[in-house]
CSV table of C-alpha atoms and ligand atoms in Angstrom, one decimal:
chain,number,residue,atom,x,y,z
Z,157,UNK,CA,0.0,0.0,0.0
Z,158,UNK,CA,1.0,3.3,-0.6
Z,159,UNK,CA,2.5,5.6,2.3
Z,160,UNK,CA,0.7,8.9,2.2
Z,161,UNK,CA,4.0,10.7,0.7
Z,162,UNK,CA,4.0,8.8,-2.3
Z,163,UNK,CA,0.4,9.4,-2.8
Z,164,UNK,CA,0.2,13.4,-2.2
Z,165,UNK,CA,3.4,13.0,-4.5
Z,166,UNK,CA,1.3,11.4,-7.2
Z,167,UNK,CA,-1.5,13.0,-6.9
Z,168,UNK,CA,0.4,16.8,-7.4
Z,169,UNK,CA,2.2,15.4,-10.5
Z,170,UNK,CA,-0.9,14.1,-11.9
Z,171,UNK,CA,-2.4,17.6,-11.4
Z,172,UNK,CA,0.6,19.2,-12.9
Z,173,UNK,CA,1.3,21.3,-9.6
Z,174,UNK,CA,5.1,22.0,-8.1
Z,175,UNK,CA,5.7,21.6,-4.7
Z,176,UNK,CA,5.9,25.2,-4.3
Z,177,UNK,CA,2.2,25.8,-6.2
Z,178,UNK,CA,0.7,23.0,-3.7
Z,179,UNK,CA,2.3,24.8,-0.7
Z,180,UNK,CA,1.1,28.4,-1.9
Z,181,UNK,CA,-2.4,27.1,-1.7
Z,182,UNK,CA,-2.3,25.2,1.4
Z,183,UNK,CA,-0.4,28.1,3.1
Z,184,UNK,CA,2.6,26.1,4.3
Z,185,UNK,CA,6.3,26.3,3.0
Z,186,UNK,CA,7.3,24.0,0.5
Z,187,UNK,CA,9.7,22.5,2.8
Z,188,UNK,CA,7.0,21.1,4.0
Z,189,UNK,CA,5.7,19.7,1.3
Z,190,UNK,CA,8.6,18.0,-0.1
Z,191,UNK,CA,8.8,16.4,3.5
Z,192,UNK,CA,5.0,14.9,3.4
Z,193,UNK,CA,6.3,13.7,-0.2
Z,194,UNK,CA,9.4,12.0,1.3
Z,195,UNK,CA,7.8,10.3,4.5
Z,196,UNK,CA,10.0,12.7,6.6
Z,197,UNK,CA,7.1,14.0,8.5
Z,198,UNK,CA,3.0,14.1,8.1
Z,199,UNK,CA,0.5,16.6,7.1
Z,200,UNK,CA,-1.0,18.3,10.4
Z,201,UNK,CA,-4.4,16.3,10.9
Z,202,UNK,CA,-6.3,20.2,10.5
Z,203,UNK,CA,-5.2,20.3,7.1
Z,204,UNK,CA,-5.7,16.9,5.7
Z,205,UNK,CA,-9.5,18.5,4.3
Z,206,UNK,CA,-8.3,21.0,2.7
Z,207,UNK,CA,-4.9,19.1,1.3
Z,208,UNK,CA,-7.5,16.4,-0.4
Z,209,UNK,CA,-9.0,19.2,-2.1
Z,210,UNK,CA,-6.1,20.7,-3.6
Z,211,UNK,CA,-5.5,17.3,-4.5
Z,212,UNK,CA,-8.6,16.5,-5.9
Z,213,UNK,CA,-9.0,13.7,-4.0
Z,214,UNK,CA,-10.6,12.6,-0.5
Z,215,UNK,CA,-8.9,12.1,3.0
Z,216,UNK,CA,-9.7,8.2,2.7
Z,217,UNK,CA,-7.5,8.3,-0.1
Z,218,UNK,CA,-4.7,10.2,1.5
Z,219,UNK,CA,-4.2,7.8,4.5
Z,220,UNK,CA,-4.6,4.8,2.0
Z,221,UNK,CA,-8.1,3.2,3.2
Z,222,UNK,CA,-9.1,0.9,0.5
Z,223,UNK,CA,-12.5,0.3,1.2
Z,224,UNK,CA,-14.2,-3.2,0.0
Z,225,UNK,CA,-10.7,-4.2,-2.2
Z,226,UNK,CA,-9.5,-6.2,0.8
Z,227,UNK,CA,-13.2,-8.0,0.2
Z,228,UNK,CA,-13.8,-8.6,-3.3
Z,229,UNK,CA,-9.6,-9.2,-3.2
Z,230,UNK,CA,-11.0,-12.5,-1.1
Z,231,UNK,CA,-13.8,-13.4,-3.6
Z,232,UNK,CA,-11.7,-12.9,-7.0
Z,233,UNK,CA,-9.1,-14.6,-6.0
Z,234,UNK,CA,-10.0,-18.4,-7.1
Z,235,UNK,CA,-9.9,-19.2,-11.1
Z,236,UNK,CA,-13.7,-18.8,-11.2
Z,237,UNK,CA,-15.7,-16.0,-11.7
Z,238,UNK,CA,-17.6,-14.6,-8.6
Z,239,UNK,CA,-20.1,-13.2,-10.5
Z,240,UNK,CA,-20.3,-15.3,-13.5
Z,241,UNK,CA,-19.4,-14.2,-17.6
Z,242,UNK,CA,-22.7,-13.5,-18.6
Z,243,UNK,CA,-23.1,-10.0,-19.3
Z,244,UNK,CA,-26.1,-7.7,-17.3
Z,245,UNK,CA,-28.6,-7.2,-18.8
Z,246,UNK,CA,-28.2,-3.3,-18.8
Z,247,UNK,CA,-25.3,-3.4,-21.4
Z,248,UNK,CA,-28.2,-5.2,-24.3
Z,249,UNK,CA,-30.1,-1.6,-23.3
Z,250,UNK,CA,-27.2,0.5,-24.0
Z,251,UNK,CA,-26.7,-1.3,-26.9
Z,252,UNK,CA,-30.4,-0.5,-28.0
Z,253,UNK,CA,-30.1,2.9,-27.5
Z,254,UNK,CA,-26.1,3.9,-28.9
Z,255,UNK,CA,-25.4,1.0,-31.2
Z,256,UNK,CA,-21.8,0.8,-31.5
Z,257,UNK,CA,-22.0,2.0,-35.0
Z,258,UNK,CA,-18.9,3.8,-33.9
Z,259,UNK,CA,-16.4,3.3,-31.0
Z,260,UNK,CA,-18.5,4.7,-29.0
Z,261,UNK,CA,-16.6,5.4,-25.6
Z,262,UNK,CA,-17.7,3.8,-22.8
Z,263,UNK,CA,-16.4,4.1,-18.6
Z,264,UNK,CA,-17.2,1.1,-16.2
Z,265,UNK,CA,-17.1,2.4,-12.7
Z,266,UNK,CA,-16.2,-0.8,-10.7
Z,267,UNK,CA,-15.8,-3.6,-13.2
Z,268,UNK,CA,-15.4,-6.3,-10.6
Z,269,UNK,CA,-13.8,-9.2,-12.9
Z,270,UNK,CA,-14.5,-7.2,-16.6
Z,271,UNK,CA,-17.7,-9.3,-18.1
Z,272,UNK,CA,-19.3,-6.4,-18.8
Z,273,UNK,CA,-16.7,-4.3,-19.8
Z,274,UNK,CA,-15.3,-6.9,-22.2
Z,275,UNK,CA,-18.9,-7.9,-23.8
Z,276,UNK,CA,-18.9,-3.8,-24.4
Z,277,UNK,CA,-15.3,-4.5,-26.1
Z,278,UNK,CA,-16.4,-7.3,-28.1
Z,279,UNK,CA,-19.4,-5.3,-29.6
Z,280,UNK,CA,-17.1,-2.5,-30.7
Z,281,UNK,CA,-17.7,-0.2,-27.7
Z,282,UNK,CA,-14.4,1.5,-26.9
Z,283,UNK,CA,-14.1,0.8,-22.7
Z,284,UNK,CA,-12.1,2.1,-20.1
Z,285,UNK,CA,-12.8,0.2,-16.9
Z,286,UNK,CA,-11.7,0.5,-13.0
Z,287,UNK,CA,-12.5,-1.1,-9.6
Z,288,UNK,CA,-10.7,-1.0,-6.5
Z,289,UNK,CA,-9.7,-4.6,-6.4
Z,290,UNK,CA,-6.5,-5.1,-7.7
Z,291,UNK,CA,-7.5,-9.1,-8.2
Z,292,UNK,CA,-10.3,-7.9,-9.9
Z,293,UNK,CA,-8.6,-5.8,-12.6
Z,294,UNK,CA,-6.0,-8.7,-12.9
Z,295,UNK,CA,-9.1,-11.0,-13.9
Z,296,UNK,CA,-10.1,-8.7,-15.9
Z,297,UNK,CA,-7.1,-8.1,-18.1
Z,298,UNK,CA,-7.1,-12.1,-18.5
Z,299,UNK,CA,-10.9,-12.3,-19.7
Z,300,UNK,CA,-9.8,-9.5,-22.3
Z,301,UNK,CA,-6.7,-11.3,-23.5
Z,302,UNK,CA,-8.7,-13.9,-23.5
Z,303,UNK,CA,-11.5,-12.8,-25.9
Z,304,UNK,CA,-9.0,-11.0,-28.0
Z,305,UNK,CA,-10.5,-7.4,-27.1
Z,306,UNK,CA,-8.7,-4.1,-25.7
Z,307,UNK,CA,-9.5,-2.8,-22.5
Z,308,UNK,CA,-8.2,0.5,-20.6
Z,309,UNK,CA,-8.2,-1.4,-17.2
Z,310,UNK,CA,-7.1,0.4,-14.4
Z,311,UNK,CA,-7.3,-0.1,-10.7
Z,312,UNK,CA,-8.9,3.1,-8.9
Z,313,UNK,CA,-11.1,4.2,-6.3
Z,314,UNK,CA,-14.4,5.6,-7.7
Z,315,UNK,CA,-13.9,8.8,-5.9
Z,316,UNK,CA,-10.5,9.5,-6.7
Z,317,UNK,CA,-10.7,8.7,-10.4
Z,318,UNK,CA,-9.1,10.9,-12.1
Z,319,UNK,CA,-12.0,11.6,-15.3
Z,320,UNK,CA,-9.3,12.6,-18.0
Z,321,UNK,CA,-11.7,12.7,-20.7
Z,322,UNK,CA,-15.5,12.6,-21.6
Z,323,UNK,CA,-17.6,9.3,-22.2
Z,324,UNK,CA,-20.3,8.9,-24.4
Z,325,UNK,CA,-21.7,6.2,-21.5
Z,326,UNK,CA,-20.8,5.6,-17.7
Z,327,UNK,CA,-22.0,2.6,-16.4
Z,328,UNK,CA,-21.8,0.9,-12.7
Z,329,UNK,CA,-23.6,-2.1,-11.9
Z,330,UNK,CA,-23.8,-3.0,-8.1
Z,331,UNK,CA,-21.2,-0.3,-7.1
Z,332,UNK,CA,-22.1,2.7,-6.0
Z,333,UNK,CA,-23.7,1.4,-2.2
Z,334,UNK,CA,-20.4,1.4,-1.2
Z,335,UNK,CA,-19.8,5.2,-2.0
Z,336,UNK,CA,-20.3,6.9,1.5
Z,337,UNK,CA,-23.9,9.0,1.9
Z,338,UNK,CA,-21.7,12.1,1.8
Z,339,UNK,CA,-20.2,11.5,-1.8
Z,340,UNK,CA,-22.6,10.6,-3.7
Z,341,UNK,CA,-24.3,13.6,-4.8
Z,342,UNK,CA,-20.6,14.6,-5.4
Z,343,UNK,CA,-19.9,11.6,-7.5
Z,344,UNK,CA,-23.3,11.8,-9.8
Z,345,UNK,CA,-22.4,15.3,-10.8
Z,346,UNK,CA,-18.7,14.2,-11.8
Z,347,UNK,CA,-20.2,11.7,-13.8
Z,348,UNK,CA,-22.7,13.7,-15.6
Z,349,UNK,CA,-20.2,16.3,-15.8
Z,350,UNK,CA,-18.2,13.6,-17.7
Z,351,UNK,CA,-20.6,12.5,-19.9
Z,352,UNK,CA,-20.8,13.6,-23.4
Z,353,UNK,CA,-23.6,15.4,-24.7
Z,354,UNK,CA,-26.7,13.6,-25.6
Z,355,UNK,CA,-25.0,10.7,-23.7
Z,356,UNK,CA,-25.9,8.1,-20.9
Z,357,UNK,CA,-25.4,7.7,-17.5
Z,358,UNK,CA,-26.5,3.5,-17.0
Z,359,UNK,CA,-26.3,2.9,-13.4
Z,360,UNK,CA,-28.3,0.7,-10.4
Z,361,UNK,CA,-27.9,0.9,-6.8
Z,362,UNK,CA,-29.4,-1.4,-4.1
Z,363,UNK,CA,-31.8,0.2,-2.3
Z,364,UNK,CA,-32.7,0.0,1.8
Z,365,UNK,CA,-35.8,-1.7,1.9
Z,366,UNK,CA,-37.3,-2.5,5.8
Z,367,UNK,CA,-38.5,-5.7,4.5
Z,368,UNK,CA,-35.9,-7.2,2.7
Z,369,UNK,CA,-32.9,-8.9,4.8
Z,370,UNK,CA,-29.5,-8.7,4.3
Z,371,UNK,CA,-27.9,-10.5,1.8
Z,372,UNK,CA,-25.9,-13.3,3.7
Z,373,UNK,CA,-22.7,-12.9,1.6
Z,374,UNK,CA,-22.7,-9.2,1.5
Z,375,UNK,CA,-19.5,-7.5,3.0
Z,376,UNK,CA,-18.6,-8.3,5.9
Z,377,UNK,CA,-17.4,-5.3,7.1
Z,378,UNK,CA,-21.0,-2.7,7.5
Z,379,UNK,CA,-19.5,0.3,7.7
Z,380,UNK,CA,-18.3,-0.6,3.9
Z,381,UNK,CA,-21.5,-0.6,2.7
Z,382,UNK,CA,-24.6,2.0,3.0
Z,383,UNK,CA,-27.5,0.7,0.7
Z,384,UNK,CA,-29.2,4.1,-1.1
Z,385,UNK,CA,-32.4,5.3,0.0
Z,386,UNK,CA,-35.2,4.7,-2.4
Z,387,UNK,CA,-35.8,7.7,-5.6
Z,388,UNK,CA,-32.2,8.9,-4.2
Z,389,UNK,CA,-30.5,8.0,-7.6
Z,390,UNK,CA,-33.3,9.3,-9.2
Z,391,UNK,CA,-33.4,12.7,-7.4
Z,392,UNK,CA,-29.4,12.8,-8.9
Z,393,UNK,CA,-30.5,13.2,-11.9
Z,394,UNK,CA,-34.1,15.2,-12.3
Z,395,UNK,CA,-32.6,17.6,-15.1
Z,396,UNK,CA,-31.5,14.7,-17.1
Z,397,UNK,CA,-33.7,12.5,-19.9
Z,398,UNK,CA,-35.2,9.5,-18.3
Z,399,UNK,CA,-35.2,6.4,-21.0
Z,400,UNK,CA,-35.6,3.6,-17.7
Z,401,UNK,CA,-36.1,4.4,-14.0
Z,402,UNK,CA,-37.4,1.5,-12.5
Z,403,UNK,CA,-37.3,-0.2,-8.7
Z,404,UNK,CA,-37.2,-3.9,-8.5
Z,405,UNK,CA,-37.3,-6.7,-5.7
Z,406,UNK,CA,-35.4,-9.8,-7.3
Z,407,UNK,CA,-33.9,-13.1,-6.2
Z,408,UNK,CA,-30.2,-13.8,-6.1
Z,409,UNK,CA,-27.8,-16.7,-5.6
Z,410,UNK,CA,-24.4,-15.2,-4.7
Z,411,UNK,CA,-22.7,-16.7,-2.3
Z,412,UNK,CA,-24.8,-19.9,-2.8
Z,413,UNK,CA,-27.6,-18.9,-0.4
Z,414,UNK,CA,-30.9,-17.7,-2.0
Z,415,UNK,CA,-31.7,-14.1,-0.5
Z,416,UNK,CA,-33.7,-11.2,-1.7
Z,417,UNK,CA,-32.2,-7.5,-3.5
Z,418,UNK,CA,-34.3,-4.3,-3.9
Z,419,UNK,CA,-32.8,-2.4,-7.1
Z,420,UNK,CA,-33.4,1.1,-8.5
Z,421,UNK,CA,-32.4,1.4,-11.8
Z,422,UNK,CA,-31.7,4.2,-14.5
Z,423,UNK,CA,-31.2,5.0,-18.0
Z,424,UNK,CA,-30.5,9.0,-18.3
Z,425,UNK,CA,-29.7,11.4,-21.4
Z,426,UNK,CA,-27.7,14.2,-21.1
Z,427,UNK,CA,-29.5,16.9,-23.0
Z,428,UNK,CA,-27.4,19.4,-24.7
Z,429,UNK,CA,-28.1,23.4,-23.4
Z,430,UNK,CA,-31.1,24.5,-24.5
Z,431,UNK,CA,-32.2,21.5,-26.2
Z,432,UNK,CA,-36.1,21.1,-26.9
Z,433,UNK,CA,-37.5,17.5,-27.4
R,556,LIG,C1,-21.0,-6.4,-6.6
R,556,LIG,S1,-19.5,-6.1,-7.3
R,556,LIG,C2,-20.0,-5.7,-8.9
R,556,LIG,C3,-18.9,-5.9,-10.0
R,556,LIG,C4,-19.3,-5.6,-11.4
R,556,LIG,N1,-19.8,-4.3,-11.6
R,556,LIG,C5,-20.3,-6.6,-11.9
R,556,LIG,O1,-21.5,-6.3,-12.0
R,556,LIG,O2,-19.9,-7.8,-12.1
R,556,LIG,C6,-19.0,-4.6,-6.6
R,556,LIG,C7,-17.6,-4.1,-7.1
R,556,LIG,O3,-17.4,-2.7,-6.7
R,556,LIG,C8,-16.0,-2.6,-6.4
R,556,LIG,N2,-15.9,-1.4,-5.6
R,556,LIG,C9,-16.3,-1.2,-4.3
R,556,LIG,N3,-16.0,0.1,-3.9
R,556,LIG,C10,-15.4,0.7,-5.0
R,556,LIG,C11,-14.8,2.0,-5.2
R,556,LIG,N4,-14.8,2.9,-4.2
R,556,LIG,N5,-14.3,2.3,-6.4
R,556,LIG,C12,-14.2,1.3,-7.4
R,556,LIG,N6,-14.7,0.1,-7.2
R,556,LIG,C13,-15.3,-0.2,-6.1
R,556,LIG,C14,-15.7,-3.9,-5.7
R,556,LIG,O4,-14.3,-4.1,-5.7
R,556,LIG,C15,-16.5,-4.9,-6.6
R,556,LIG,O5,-15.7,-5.4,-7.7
Protein backbone atom coordinates (compact mmCIF):
# COMPACT_ATOMS: atom_id res chain seq x y z
CA UNK A 1 0.00 0.00 0.00
CA UNK A 2 0.98 3.32 -0.55
CA UNK A 3 2.46 5.61 2.29
CA UNK A 4 0.70 8.94 2.19
CA UNK A 5 4.04 10.68 0.67
CA UNK A 6 3.99 8.84 -2.34
CA UNK A 7 0.38 9.43 -2.82
CA UNK A 8 0.24 13.43 -2.22
CA UNK A 9 3.40 13.03 -4.54
CA UNK A 10 1.29 11.39 -7.24
CA UNK A 11 -1.55 13.00 -6.89
CA UNK A 12 0.36 16.75 -7.44
CA UNK A 13 2.19 15.36 -10.52
CA UNK A 14 -0.92 14.08 -11.88
CA UNK A 15 -2.43 17.60 -11.41
CA UNK A 16 0.61 19.20 -12.94
CA UNK A 17 1.32 21.34 -9.60
CA UNK A 18 5.09 21.95 -8.13
CA UNK A 19 5.69 21.55 -4.75
CA UNK A 20 5.91 25.18 -4.33
CA UNK A 21 2.21 25.77 -6.19
CA UNK A 22 0.73 22.96 -3.68
CA UNK A 23 2.27 24.83 -0.67
CA UNK A 24 1.05 28.43 -1.87
CA UNK A 25 -2.38 27.08 -1.71
CA UNK A 26 -2.33 25.20 1.40
CA UNK A 27 -0.39 28.15 3.11
CA UNK A 28 2.60 26.11 4.27
CA UNK A 29 6.27 26.27 3.03
CA UNK A 30 7.33 24.01 0.49
CA UNK A 31 9.65 22.54 2.85
CA UNK A 32 7.00 21.13 4.01
CA UNK A 33 5.66 19.70 1.33
CA UNK A 34 8.59 17.97 -0.11
CA UNK A 35 8.80 16.37 3.54
CA UNK A 36 5.01 14.88 3.42
CA UNK A 37 6.26 13.66 -0.20
CA UNK A 38 9.36 12.01 1.26
CA UNK A 39 7.76 10.34 4.46
CA UNK A 40 10.02 12.72 6.63
CA UNK A 41 7.09 14.04 8.45
CA UNK A 42 3.02 14.06 8.15
CA UNK A 43 0.54 16.65 7.11
CA UNK A 44 -1.05 18.26 10.36
CA UNK A 45 -4.42 16.30 10.89
CA UNK A 46 -6.34 20.19 10.47
CA UNK A 47 -5.21 20.27 7.06
CA UNK A 48 -5.68 16.89 5.75
CA UNK A 49 -9.49 18.51 4.32
CA UNK A 50 -8.33 20.98 2.69
CA UNK A 51 -4.95 19.08 1.32
CA UNK A 52 -7.51 16.45 -0.38
CA UNK A 53 -9.01 19.22 -2.12
CA UNK A 54 -6.06 20.71 -3.57
CA UNK A 55 -5.52 17.30 -4.49
CA UNK A 56 -8.64 16.46 -5.86
CA UNK A 57 -8.98 13.70 -3.99
CA UNK A 58 -10.59 12.59 -0.46
CA UNK A 59 -8.91 12.13 3.00
CA UNK A 60 -9.74 8.21 2.69
CA UNK A 61 -7.50 8.30 -0.12
CA UNK A 62 -4.70 10.20 1.45
CA UNK A 63 -4.22 7.78 4.50
CA UNK A 64 -4.55 4.82 2.01
CA UNK A 65 -8.07 3.19 3.19
CA UNK A 66 -9.13 0.94 0.54
CA UNK A 67 -12.49 0.35 1.19
CA UNK A 68 -14.21 -3.21 0.05
CA UNK A 69 -10.73 -4.16 -2.23
CA UNK A 70 -9.51 -6.19 0.79
CA UNK A 71 -13.18 -8.00 0.22
CA UNK A 72 -13.75 -8.64 -3.28
CA UNK A 73 -9.64 -9.17 -3.19
CA UNK A 74 -11.02 -12.51 -1.13
CA UNK A 75 -13.75 -13.45 -3.63
CA UNK A 76 -11.75 -12.89 -7.02
CA UNK A 77 -9.07 -14.58 -5.98
CA UNK A 78 -10.01 -18.43 -7.07
CA UNK A 79 -9.92 -19.24 -11.11
CA UNK A 80 -13.73 -18.81 -11.21
CA UNK A 81 -15.75 -15.98 -11.74
CA UNK A 82 -17.62 -14.58 -8.60
CA UNK A 83 -20.13 -13.19 -10.46
CA UNK A 84 -20.34 -15.33 -13.47
CA UNK A 85 -19.42 -14.19 -17.63
CA UNK A 86 -22.74 -13.48 -18.57
CA UNK A 87 -23.13 -10.02 -19.26
CA UNK A 88 -26.13 -7.74 -17.28
CA UNK A 89 -28.64 -7.22 -18.83
CA UNK A 90 -28.18 -3.30 -18.83
CA UNK A 91 -25.33 -3.40 -21.45
CA UNK A 92 -28.22 -5.24 -24.25
CA UNK A 93 -30.08 -1.62 -23.29
CA UNK A 94 -27.18 0.53 -23.97
CA UNK A 95 -26.71 -1.34 -26.89
CA UNK A 96 -30.40 -0.45 -28.05
CA UNK A 97 -30.06 2.88 -27.50
CA UNK A 98 -26.15 3.91 -28.93
CA UNK A 99 -25.39 1.05 -31.22
CA UNK A 100 -21.80 0.84 -31.52
CA UNK A 101 -21.95 2.01 -35.03
CA UNK A 102 -18.89 3.76 -33.95
CA UNK A 103 -16.43 3.32 -31.03
CA UNK A 104 -18.48 4.69 -28.99
CA UNK A 105 -16.63 5.45 -25.60
CA UNK A 106 -17.69 3.81 -22.81
CA UNK A 107 -16.44 4.12 -18.63
CA UNK A 108 -17.24 1.07 -16.25
CA UNK A 109 -17.11 2.39 -12.75
CA UNK A 110 -16.17 -0.79 -10.69
CA UNK A 111 -15.81 -3.56 -13.24
CA UNK A 112 -15.39 -6.33 -10.59
CA UNK A 113 -13.77 -9.17 -12.94
CA UNK A 114 -14.45 -7.23 -16.64
CA UNK A 115 -17.66 -9.27 -18.14
CA UNK A 116 -19.26 -6.40 -18.84
CA UNK A 117 -16.72 -4.33 -19.81
CA UNK A 118 -15.25 -6.93 -22.18
CA UNK A 119 -18.88 -7.86 -23.82
CA UNK A 120 -18.89 -3.78 -24.40
CA UNK A 121 -15.32 -4.52 -26.12
CA UNK A 122 -16.45 -7.33 -28.13
CA UNK A 123 -19.36 -5.30 -29.64
CA UNK A 124 -17.07 -2.45 -30.69
CA UNK A 125 -17.72 -0.20 -27.71
CA UNK A 126 -14.41 1.48 -26.86
CA UNK A 127 -14.06 0.82 -22.74
CA UNK A 128 -12.07 2.15 -20.08
CA UNK A 129 -12.81 0.16 -16.90
CA UNK A 130 -11.70 0.46 -12.97
CA UNK A 131 -12.46 -1.07 -9.63
CA UNK A 132 -10.74 -0.97 -6.47
CA UNK A 133 -9.65 -4.57 -6.45
CA UNK A 134 -6.49 -5.10 -7.74
CA UNK A 135 -7.53 -9.08 -8.22
CA UNK A 136 -10.26 -7.87 -9.94
CA UNK A 137 -8.64 -5.79 -12.65
CA UNK A 138 -6.02 -8.70 -12.90
CA UNK A 139 -9.11 -10.97 -13.86
CA UNK A 140 -10.14 -8.66 -15.90
CA UNK A 141 -7.07 -8.15 -18.12
CA UNK A 142 -7.09 -12.11 -18.50
CA UNK A 143 -10.94 -12.27 -19.70
CA UNK A 144 -9.85 -9.51 -22.28
CA UNK A 145 -6.71 -11.30 -23.54
CA UNK A 146 -8.69 -13.90 -23.49
CA UNK A 147 -11.45 -12.80 -25.89
CA UNK A 148 -8.99 -10.98 -27.95
CA UNK A 149 -10.49 -7.36 -27.07
CA UNK A 150 -8.69 -4.05 -25.73
CA UNK A 151 -9.51 -2.76 -22.49
CA UNK A 152 -8.16 0.52 -20.63
CA UNK A 153 -8.21 -1.36 -17.21
CA UNK A 154 -7.13 0.41 -14.43
CA UNK A 155 -7.32 -0.12 -10.69
CA UNK A 156 -8.93 3.14 -8.95
CA UNK A 157 -11.14 4.24 -6.32
CA UNK A 158 -14.37 5.58 -7.74
CA UNK A 159 -13.95 8.81 -5.89
CA UNK A 160 -10.55 9.50 -6.75
CA UNK A 161 -10.67 8.69 -10.36
CA UNK A 162 -9.09 10.95 -12.12
CA UNK A 163 -12.03 11.56 -15.27
CA UNK A 164 -9.29 12.64 -17.95
CA UNK A 165 -11.68 12.73 -20.74
CA UNK A 166 -15.54 12.57 -21.56
CA UNK A 167 -17.59 9.30 -22.15
CA UNK A 168 -20.27 8.93 -24.37
CA UNK A 169 -21.70 6.20 -21.55
CA UNK A 170 -20.77 5.59 -17.73
CA UNK A 171 -21.96 2.60 -16.39
CA UNK A 172 -21.83 0.95 -12.75
CA UNK A 173 -23.55 -2.14 -11.90
CA UNK A 174 -23.85 -2.96 -8.08
CA UNK A 175 -21.25 -0.27 -7.08
CA UNK A 176 -22.12 2.73 -5.99
CA UNK A 177 -23.66 1.42 -2.24
CA UNK A 178 -20.35 1.42 -1.25
CA UNK A 179 -19.76 5.18 -2.02
CA UNK A 180 -20.31 6.95 1.54
CA UNK A 181 -23.94 9.04 1.92
CA UNK A 182 -21.70 12.12 1.78
CA UNK A 183 -20.25 11.54 -1.83
CA UNK A 184 -22.61 10.56 -3.72
CA UNK A 185 -24.29 13.64 -4.85
CA UNK A 186 -20.62 14.64 -5.43
CA UNK A 187 -19.90 11.56 -7.51
CA UNK A 188 -23.32 11.83 -9.82
CA UNK A 189 -22.40 15.31 -10.76
CA UNK A 190 -18.69 14.18 -11.78
CA UNK A 191 -20.18 11.66 -13.82
CA UNK A 192 -22.73 13.68 -15.56
CA UNK A 193 -20.23 16.32 -15.85
CA UNK A 194 -18.20 13.61 -17.70
CA UNK A 195 -20.65 12.55 -19.94
CA UNK A 196 -20.84 13.61 -23.40
CA UNK A 197 -23.57 15.35 -24.74
CA UNK A 198 -26.70 13.60 -25.56
CA UNK A 199 -24.97 10.71 -23.73
CA UNK A 200 -25.89 8.09 -20.91
CA UNK A 201 -25.40 7.67 -17.50
CA UNK A 202 -26.46 3.54 -17.02
CA UNK A 203 -26.27 2.88 -13.43
CA UNK A 204 -28.27 0.71 -10.40
CA UNK A 205 -27.91 0.88 -6.82
CA UNK A 206 -29.44 -1.41 -4.13
CA UNK A 207 -31.84 0.19 -2.26
CA UNK A 208 -32.71 0.04 1.81
CA UNK A 209 -35.83 -1.70 1.95
CA UNK A 210 -37.34 -2.47 5.84
CA UNK A 211 -38.46 -5.72 4.49
CA UNK A 212 -35.92 -7.23 2.69
CA UNK A 213 -32.87 -8.92 4.78
CA UNK A 214 -29.50 -8.75 4.33
CA UNK A 215 -27.90 -10.54 1.78
CA UNK A 216 -25.90 -13.33 3.72
CA UNK A 217 -22.68 -12.85 1.60
CA UNK A 218 -22.68 -9.24 1.45
CA UNK A 219 -19.46 -7.49 3.04
CA UNK A 220 -18.61 -8.28 5.87
CA UNK A 221 -17.44 -5.27 7.14
CA UNK A 222 -20.96 -2.73 7.54
CA UNK A 223 -19.46 0.30 7.71
CA UNK A 224 -18.32 -0.57 3.95
CA UNK A 225 -21.52 -0.58 2.66
CA UNK A 226 -24.64 1.98 3.00
CA UNK A 227 -27.50 0.75 0.74
CA UNK A 228 -29.17 4.06 -1.13
CA UNK A 229 -32.39 5.35 -0.02
CA UNK A 230 -35.15 4.65 -2.37
CA UNK A 231 -35.84 7.74 -5.59
CA UNK A 232 -32.24 8.92 -4.17
CA UNK A 233 -30.51 8.01 -7.64
CA UNK A 234 -33.31 9.33 -9.15
CA UNK A 235 -33.36 12.70 -7.41
CA UNK A 236 -29.42 12.84 -8.89
CA UNK A 237 -30.49 13.21 -11.95
CA UNK A 238 -34.11 15.19 -12.33
CA UNK A 239 -32.58 17.57 -15.13
CA UNK A 240 -31.51 14.65 -17.15
CA UNK A 241 -33.70 12.55 -19.85
CA UNK A 242 -35.16 9.47 -18.25
CA UNK A 243 -35.24 6.44 -20.95
CA UNK A 244 -35.56 3.56 -17.70
CA UNK A 245 -36.13 4.36 -14.04
CA UNK A 246 -37.42 1.55 -12.52
CA UNK A 247 -37.32 -0.24 -8.68
CA UNK A 248 -37.21 -3.88 -8.51
CA UNK A 249 -37.31 -6.66 -5.69
CA UNK A 250 -35.44 -9.79 -7.28
CA UNK A 251 -33.91 -13.14 -6.18
CA UNK A 252 -30.22 -13.75 -6.14
CA UNK A 253 -27.78 -16.67 -5.59
CA UNK A 254 -24.39 -15.25 -4.66
CA UNK A 255 -22.72 -16.71 -2.27
CA UNK A 256 -24.82 -19.93 -2.81
CA UNK A 257 -27.58 -18.91 -0.36
CA UNK A 258 -30.92 -17.72 -1.98
CA UNK A 259 -31.71 -14.13 -0.54
CA UNK A 260 -33.72 -11.21 -1.75
CA UNK A 261 -32.25 -7.51 -3.47
CA UNK A 262 -34.32 -4.34 -3.90
CA UNK A 263 -32.78 -2.43 -7.05
CA UNK A 264 -33.41 1.07 -8.46
CA UNK A 265 -32.41 1.36 -11.76
CA UNK A 266 -31.68 4.22 -14.45
CA UNK A 267 -31.16 4.99 -18.00
CA UNK A 268 -30.49 8.98 -18.31
CA UNK A 269 -29.69 11.37 -21.40
CA UNK A 270 -27.67 14.25 -21.14
CA UNK A 271 -29.52 16.94 -23.01
CA UNK A 272 -27.43 19.44 -24.68
CA UNK A 273 -28.11 23.38 -23.43
CA UNK A 274 -31.15 24.49 -24.52
CA UNK A 275 -32.18 21.53 -26.18
CA UNK A 276 -36.11 21.08 -26.95
CA UNK A 277 -37.52 17.49 -27.39
C1 LIG B 1 -21.04 -6.37 -6.55
S1 LIG B 1 -19.48 -6.13 -7.32
C2 LIG B 1 -19.98 -5.69 -8.95
C3 LIG B 1 -18.90 -5.88 -9.97
C4 LIG B 1 -19.31 -5.62 -11.42
N1 LIG B 1 -19.83 -4.29 -11.62
C5 LIG B 1 -20.31 -6.64 -11.87
O1 LIG B 1 -21.50 -6.30 -11.96
O2 LIG B 1 -19.89 -7.78 -12.10
C6 LIG B 1 -18.98 -4.57 -6.59
C7 LIG B 1 -17.62 -4.09 -7.11
O3 LIG B 1 -17.42 -2.75 -6.68
C8 LIG B 1 -16.05 -2.58 -6.43
N2 LIG B 1 -15.87 -1.37 -5.61
C9 LIG B 1 -16.28 -1.17 -4.34
N3 LIG B 1 -15.97 0.07 -3.93
C10 LIG B 1 -15.36 0.67 -4.99
C11 LIG B 1 -14.82 1.96 -5.19
N4 LIG B 1 -14.83 2.88 -4.21
N5 LIG B 1 -14.26 2.26 -6.37
C12 LIG B 1 -14.23 1.31 -7.36
N6 LIG B 1 -14.73 0.07 -7.23
C13 LIG B 1 -15.29 -0.25 -6.06
C14 LIG B 1 -15.66 -3.88 -5.75
O4 LIG B 1 -14.28 -4.11 -5.75
C15 LIG B 1 -16.45 -4.89 -6.60
O5 LIG B 1 -15.69 -5.37 -7.67
Amino acid sequence: MNRIGETINKKRTELGLTQAQLAGILNVSFQSVSKWENNAAYPDIEKLPELAAALRTTVDVLLGYRGAAADYDGRYASEEYYWGLRPNRLCFEIMRLLPPIRPYRVLDVGCGEGKDAVFLAKCGYDVTAFDISEAGIEKAKRLADHNRVRVDLRRADAMDFPFDRDYDVIFSSGVLHFIRPAYREELCARMKSHTAPEGFNVLNVFVQKPFIVRAPDSTRDESLRAPWRSGELFGYYHDWLFHTCREEVFDCMSGGTPHKHCMDSLIAQKLPEGKVI
